[in-house]
Short mmCIF file of C-alpha atoms and ligand atoms in Angstrom, two decimals:
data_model
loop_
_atom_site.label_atom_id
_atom_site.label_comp_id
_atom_site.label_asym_id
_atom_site.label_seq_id
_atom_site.Cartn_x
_atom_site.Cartn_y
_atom_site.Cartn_z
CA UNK A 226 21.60 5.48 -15.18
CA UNK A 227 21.83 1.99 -13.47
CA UNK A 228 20.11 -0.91 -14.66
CA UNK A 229 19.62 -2.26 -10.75
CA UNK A 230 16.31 -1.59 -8.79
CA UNK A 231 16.70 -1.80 -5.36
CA UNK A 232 13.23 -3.23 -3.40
CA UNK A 233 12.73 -2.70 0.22
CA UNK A 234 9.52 -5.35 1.40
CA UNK A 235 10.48 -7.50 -2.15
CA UNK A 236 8.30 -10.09 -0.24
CA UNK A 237 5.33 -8.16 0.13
CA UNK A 238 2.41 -7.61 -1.92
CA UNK A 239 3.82 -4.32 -3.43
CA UNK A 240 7.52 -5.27 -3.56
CA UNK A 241 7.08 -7.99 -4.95
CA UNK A 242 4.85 -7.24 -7.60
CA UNK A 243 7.36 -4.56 -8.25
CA UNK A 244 10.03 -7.42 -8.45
CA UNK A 245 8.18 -9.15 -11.24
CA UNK A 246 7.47 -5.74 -12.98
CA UNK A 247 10.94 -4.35 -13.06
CA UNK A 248 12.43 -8.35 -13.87
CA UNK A 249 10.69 -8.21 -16.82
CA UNK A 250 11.81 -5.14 -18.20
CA UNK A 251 15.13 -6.49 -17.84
CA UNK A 252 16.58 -4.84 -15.30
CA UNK A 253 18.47 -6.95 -12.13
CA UNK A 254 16.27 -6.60 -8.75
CA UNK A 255 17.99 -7.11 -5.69
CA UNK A 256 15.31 -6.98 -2.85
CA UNK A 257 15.15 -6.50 0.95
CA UNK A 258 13.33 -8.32 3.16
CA UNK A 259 13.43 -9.84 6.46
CA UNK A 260 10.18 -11.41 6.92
CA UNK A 261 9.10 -9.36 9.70
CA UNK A 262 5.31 -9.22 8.23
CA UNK A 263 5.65 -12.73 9.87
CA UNK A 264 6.64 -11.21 13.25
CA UNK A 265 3.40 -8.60 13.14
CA UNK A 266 0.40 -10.53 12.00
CA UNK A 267 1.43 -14.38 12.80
CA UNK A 268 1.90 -17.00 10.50
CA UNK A 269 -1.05 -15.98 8.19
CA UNK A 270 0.87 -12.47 7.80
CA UNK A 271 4.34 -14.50 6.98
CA UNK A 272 5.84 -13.50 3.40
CA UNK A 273 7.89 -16.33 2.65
CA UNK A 274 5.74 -18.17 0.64
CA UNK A 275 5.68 -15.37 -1.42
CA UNK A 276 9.89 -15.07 -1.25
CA UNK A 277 10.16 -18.43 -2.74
CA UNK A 278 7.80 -18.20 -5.65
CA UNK A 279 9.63 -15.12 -6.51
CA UNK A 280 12.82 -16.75 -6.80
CA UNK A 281 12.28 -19.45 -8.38
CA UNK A 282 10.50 -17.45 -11.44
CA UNK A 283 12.65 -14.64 -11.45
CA UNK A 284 16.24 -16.64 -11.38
CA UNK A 285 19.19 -15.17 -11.85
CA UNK A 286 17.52 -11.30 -12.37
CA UNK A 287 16.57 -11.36 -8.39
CA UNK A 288 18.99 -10.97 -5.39
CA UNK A 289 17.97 -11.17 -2.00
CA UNK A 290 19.32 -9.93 1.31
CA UNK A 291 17.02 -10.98 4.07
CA UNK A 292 18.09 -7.45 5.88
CA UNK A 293 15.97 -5.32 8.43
CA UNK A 294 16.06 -1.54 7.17
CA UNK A 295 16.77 -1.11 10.63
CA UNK A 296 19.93 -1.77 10.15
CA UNK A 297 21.58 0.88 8.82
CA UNK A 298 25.03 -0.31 8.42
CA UNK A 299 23.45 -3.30 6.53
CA UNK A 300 21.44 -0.53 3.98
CA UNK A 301 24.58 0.68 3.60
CA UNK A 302 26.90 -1.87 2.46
CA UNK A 303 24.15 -2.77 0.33
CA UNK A 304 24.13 0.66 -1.50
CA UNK A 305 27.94 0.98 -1.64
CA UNK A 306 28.23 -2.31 -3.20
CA UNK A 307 25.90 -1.71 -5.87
CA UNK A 308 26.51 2.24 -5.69
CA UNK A 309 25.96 4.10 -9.30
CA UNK A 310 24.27 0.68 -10.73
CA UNK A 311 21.21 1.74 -8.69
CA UNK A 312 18.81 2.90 -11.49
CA UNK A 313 16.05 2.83 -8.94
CA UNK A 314 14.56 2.60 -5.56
CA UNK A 315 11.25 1.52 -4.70
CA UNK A 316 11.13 1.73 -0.73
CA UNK A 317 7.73 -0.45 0.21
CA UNK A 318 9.35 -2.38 3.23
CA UNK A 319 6.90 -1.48 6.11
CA UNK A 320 4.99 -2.04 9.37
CA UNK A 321 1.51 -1.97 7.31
CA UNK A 322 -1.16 -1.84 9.74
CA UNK A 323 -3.09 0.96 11.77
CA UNK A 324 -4.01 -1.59 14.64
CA UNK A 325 -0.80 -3.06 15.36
CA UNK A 326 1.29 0.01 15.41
CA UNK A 327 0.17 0.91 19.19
CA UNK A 328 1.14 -2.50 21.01
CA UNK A 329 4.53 -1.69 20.08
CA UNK A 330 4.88 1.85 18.73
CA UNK A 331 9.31 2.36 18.78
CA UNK A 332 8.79 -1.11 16.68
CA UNK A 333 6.42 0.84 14.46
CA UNK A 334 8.46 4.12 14.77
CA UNK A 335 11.63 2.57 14.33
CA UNK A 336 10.77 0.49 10.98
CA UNK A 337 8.43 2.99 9.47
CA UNK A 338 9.73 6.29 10.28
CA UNK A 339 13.39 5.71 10.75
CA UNK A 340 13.98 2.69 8.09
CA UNK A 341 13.02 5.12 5.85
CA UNK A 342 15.09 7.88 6.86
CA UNK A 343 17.94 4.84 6.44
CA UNK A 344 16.87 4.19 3.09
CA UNK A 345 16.93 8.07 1.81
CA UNK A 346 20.53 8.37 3.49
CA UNK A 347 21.55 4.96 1.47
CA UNK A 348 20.34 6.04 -1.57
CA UNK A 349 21.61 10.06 -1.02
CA UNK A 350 25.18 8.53 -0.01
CA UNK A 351 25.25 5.87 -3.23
CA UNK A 352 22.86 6.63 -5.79
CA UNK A 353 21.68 10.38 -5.45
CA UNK A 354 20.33 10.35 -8.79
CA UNK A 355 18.37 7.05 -8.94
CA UNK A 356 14.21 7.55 -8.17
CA UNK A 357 13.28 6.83 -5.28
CA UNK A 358 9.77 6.37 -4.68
CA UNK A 359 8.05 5.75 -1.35
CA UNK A 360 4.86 3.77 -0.45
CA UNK A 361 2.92 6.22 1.78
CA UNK A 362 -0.51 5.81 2.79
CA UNK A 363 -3.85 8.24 2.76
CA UNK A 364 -3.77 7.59 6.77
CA UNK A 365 -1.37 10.64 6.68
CA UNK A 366 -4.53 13.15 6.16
CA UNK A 367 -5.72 11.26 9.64
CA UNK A 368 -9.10 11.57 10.62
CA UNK A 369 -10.09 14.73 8.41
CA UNK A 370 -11.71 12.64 5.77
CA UNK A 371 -14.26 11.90 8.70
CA UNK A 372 -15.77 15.42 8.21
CA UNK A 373 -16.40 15.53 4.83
CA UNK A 374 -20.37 16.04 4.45
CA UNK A 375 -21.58 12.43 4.20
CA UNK A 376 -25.40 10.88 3.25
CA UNK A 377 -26.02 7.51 4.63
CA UNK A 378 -27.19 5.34 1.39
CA UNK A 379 -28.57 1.98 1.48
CA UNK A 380 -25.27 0.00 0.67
CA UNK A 381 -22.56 2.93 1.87
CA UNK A 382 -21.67 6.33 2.75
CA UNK A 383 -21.44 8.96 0.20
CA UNK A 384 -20.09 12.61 -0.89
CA UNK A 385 -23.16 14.98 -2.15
CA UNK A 386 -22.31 14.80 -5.94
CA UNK A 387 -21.76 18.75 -5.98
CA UNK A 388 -18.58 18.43 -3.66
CA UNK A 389 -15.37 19.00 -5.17
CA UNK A 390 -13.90 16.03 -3.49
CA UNK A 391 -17.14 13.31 -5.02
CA UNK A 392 -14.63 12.34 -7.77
CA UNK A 393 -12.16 12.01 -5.07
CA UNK A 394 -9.54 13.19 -2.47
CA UNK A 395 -6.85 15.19 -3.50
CA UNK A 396 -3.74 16.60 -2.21
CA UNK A 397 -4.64 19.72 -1.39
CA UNK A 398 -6.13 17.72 2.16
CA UNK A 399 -4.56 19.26 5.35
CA UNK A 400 -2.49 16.55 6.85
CA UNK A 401 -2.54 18.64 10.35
CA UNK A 402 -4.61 18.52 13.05
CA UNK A 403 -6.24 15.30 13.12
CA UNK A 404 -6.17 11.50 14.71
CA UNK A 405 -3.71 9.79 12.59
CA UNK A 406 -3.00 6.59 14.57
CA UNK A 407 0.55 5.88 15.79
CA UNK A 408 0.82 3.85 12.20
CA UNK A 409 -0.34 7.01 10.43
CA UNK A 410 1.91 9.28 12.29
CA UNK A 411 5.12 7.33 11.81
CA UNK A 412 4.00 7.01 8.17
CA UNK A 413 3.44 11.15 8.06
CA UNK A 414 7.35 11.30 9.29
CA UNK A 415 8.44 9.08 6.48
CA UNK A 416 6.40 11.13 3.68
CA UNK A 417 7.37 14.31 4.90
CA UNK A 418 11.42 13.29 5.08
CA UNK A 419 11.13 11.94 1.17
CA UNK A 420 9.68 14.61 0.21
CA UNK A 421 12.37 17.18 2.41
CA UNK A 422 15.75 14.94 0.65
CA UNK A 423 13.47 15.76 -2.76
CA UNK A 424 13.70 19.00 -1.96
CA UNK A 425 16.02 19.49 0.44
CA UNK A 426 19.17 17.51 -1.58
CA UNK A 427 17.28 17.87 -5.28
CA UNK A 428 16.60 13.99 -5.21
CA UNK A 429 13.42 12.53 -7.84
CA UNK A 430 11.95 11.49 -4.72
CA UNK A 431 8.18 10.69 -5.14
CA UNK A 432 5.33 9.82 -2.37
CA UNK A 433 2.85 7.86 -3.27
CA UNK A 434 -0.05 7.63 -0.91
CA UNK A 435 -2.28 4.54 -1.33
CA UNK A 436 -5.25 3.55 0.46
CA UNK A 437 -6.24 -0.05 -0.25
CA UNK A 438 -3.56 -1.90 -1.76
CA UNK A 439 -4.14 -4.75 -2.89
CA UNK A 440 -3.80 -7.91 -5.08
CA UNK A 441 -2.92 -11.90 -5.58
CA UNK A 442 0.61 -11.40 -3.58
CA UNK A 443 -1.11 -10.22 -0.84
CA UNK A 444 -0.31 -12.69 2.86
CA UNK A 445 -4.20 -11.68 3.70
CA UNK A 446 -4.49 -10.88 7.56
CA UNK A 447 -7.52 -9.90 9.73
CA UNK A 448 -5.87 -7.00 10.63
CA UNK A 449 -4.12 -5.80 7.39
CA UNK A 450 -5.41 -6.13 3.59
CA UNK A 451 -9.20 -5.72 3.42
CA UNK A 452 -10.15 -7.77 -0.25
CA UNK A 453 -7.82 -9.89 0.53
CA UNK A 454 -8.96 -11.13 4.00
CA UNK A 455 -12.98 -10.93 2.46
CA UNK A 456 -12.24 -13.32 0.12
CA UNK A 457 -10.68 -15.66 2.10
CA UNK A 458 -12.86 -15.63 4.95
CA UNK A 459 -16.06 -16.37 1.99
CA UNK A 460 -13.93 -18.96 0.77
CA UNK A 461 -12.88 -20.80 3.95
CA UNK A 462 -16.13 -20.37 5.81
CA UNK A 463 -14.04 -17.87 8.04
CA UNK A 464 -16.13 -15.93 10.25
CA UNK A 465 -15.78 -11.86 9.37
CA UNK A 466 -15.62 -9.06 11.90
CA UNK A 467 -16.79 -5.75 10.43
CA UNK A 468 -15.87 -2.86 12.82
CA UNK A 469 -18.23 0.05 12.82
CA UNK A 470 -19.98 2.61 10.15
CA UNK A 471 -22.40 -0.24 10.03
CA UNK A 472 -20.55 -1.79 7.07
CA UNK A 473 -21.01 1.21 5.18
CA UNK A 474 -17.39 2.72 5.22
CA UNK A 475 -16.01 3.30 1.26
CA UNK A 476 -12.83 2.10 0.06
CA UNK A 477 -11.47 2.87 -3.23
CA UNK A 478 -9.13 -0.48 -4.09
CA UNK A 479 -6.12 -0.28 -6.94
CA UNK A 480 -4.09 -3.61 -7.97
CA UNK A 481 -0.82 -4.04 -7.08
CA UNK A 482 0.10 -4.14 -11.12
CA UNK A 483 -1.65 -0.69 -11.66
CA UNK A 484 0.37 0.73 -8.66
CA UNK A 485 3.13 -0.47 -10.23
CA UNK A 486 2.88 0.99 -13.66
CA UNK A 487 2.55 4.46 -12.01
CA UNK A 488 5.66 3.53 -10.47
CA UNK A 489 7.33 2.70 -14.02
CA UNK A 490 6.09 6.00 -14.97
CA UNK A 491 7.60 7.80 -12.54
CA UNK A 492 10.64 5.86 -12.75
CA UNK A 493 10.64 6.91 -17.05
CA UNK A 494 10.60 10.45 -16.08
CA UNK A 495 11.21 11.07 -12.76
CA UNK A 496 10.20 14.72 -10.87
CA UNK A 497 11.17 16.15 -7.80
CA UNK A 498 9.87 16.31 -4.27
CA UNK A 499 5.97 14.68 -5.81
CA UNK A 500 3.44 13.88 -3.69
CA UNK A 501 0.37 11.75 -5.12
CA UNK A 502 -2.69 10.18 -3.91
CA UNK A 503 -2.88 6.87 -5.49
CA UNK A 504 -5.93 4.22 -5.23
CA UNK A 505 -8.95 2.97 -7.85
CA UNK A 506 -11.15 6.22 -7.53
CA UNK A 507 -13.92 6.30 -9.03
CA UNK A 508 -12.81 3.31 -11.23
CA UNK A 509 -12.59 1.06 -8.06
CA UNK A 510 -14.41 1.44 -5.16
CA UNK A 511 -16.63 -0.11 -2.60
CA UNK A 512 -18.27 -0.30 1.08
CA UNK A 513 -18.29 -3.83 3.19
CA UNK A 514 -21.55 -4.45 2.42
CA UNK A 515 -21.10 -4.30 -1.26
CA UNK A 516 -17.41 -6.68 -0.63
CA UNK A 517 -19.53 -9.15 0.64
CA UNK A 518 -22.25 -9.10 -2.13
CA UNK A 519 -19.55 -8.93 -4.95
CA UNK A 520 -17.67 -11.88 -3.44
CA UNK A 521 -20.57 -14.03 -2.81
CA UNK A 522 -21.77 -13.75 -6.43
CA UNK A 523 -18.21 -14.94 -7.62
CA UNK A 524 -18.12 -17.46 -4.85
CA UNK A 525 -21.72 -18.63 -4.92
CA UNK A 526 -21.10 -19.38 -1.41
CA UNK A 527 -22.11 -17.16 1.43
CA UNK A 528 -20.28 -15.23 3.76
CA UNK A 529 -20.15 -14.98 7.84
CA UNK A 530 -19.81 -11.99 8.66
CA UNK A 531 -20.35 -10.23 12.14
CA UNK A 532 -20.69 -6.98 13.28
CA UNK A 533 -18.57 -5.31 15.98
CA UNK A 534 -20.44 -1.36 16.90
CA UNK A 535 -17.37 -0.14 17.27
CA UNK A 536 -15.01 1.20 14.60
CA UNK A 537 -11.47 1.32 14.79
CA UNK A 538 -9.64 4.35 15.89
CA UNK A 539 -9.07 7.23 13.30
CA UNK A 540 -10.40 4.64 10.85
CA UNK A 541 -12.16 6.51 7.39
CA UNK A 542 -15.22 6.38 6.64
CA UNK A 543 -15.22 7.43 3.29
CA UNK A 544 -11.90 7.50 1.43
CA UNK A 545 -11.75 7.66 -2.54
CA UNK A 546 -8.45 9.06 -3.84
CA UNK A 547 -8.32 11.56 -6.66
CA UNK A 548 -5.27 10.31 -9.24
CA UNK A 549 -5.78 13.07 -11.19
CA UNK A 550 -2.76 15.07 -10.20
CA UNK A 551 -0.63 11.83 -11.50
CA UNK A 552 -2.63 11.91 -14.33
CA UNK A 553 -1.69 15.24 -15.39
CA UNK A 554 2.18 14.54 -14.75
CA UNK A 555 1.50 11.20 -16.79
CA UNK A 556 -1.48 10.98 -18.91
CA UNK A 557 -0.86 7.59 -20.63
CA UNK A 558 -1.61 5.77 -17.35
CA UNK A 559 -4.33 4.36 -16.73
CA UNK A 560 -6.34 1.70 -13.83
CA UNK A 561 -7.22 -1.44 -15.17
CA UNK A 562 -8.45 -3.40 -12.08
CA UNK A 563 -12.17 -2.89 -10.51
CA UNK A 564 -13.14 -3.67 -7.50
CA UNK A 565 -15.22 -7.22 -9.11
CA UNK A 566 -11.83 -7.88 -11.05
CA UNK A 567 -9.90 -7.93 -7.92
CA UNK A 568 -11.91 -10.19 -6.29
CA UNK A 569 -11.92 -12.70 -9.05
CA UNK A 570 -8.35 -12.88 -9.77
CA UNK A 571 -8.47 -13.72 -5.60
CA UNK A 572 -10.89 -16.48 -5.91
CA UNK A 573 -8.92 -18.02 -8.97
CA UNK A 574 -5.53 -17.92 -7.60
CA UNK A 575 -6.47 -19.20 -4.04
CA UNK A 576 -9.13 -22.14 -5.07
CA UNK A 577 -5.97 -24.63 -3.55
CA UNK A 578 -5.11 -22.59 -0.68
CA UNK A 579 -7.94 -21.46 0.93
CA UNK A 580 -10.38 -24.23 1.34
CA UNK A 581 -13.28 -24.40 3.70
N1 NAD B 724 -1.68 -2.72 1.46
C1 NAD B 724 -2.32 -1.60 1.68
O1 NAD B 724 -3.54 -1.56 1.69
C2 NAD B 724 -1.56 -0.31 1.86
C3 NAD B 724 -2.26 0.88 1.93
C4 NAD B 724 -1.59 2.07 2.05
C5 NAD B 724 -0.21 2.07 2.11
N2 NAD B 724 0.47 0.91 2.06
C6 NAD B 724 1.93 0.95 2.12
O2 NAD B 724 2.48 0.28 1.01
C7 NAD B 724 3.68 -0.37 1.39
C8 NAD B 724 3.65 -1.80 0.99
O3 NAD B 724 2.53 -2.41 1.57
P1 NAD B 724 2.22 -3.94 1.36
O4 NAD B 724 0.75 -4.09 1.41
O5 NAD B 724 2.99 -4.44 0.21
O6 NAD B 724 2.82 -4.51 2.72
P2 NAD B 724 3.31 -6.01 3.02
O7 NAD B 724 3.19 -6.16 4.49
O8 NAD B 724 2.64 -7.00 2.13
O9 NAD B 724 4.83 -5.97 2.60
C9 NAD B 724 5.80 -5.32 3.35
C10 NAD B 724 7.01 -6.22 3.41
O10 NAD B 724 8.01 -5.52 4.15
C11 NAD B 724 8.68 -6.47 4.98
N3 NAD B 724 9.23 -5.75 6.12
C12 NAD B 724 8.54 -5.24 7.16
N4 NAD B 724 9.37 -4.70 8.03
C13 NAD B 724 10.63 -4.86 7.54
C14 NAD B 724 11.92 -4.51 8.01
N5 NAD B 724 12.08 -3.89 9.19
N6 NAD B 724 12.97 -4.79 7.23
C15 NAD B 724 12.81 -5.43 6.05
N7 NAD B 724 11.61 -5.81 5.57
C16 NAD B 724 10.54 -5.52 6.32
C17 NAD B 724 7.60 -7.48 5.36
O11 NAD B 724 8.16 -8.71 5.73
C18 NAD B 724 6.76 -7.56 4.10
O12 NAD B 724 7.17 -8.63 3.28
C19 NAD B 724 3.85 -0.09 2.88
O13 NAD B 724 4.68 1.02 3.03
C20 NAD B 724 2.47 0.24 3.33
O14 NAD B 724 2.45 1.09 4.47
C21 NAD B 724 -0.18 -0.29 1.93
#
């Protein structure tokens, strides 16, 4: 097997925690990304400040083609050049956000859905027996987590502790059916095609479907990366719009460097055709309100925050993913980050950046 990880997104808060993961393992990274984050949320969004920390730390190790996976052609001299070397793929290059997929939706299509498609033909052509794992998100189930049985509590929604799903969503959720969002749909065509060349062309192809990613190399953006953009907005006096559920809506959050080791997991002994929901649980979890309270306390300064009556389309109210299917395949991994840890590693690493 090939000591070379190809990284699609190697700029972004997955990729390129994945970069710094795989680096120092010891294996060469050679990541692709064009900066389009930059192109979809603005300047706030842009992932080059992340680009150049990550070469100058990594060196040597880290090669970077600033390629759109678009470009087919492009994946594909890419692959042939490197071509058996490829030990693995981690595919995390994508247009992120619910909200932004409709003003353009062939851009969304086209990156998300296709891209992808480019990648598993790169990889099938090159390096059919490399791992090749796909960020997918929980927007695939769509809207159905909407009509789980939920009691209104004082700081959040919440499952009736007798419901199979109160330790968390699994798998076994329909992903048919429901409101997805343009986003979630394009992402549902990428899942479903890494799972098909799993299946289809026996490739260790592996899904995993994450709800709130997050972490220090995230390019926080009101409209993409939800800790992230609380933090900042405490810490810079920003003011904070909170669409609908009255605040209450529950996120489960997972580090970047947890996400990752499932990845290295997966990549140690890889399966075939998997599908997993990946995000803090239990472990990890919170509603608006109880963002705001956490990063206040850490902050000691108080947030502005505003509230819109209106959420956003297809938008979950309650989401907290069961891991306990990945558990099962690999038992030795575990979370490490809470919600209160991921908040605090935020405020640390951004006290010179983001400044009232
Ligand atoms: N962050 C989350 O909360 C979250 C939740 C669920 C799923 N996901 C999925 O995880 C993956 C990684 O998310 P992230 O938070 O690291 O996103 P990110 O936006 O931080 O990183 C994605 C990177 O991909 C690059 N990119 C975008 N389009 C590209 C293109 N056409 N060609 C080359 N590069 C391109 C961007 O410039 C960016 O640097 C995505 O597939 C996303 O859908 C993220």
């Amino acid at each position: 097997m090939g000591s070379v990880v190809v990284i699609t997104g190697s700029a972004g808060l997955i990729g390129s925690e994945s970069v710094r993961h795989f680096a120092a393992l010891g294996m060469d990274v050679v990541g692709i990304d064009n900066d389009m984050r930059g192109y979809f949320f603005g300047a706030d969004g842009s992932t080059k400040w992340n680009l150049e920390r990550l070469t100058k730390e990594i060196g040597d190790r880290y090669t970077h083609h600033s390629l759109d996976i678009r470009d087919r052609e492009g994946l594909d001299r890419v692959f042939a050049q490197l071509g058996k070397n490829i030990g693995l793929v981690i595919h995390a290059a994508a247009q992120p956000s619910h909200d932004w997929a409709a003003r353009e939706p062939f851009t969304d299509f086209d990156v998300n859905a296709v891209g992808t498609i480019n990648m598993l033909e790169a990889a099938r052509k090159h390096a059919i027996d490399a791992p090749f794992i796909f960020t997918s998100t929980n927007k695939v189930y769509g809207d159905t987590p909407n009509s789980l049985p939920l009691v209104e509590k004082e700081t959040r929604f919440e499952l009736p502790e007798d419901h199979k799903w109160f330790q968390g969503i699994d798998e076994t959720m329909s992903i048919d059916s429901s409101m997805h969002s343009i986003f979630g749909a394009s992402k549902v065509a990428a899942d479903v095609m890494v799972q098909e060349y799993g299946r289809y062309f026996d490739m260790p192809t592996a899904v995993f479907r994450g709800g709130t990613l997050t972490g220090p190399g995230h390019s926080a953006a009101e409209l993409h990366g939800f800790l992230a953009y609380v933090m900042r907005c405490v810490m810079e006096g920003r003011l904070y719009k909170i669409y609908g559920y009255k605040g209450k809506m529950v996120r489960d959050a997972i580090h970047s460097h947890d996400l990752v080791s499932s990845f290295e997991a997966f990549f140690r002994a890889p399966r075939v055709a998997e599908i997993y929901n990946m995000g803090g649980g239990r472990f990890s979890n919170c509603s608006h309100i109880e963002a705001f309270k956490i990063a206040e306390e850490i902050t000691g300064l108080e947030a502005r925050t505003e509230y819109v009556d209106e959420n956003r389309m297809g938008d979950h109210q309650w989401w907290i993913s069961s891991t306990a299917r990945f558990e099962e395949h690999y038992p030795d991994w575990k979370l490490t980050y809470d919600v209160p840890a991921i908040l605090r590693e935020m405020y640390e690493a951004n006290q010179d950046v983001w400044k009232a």
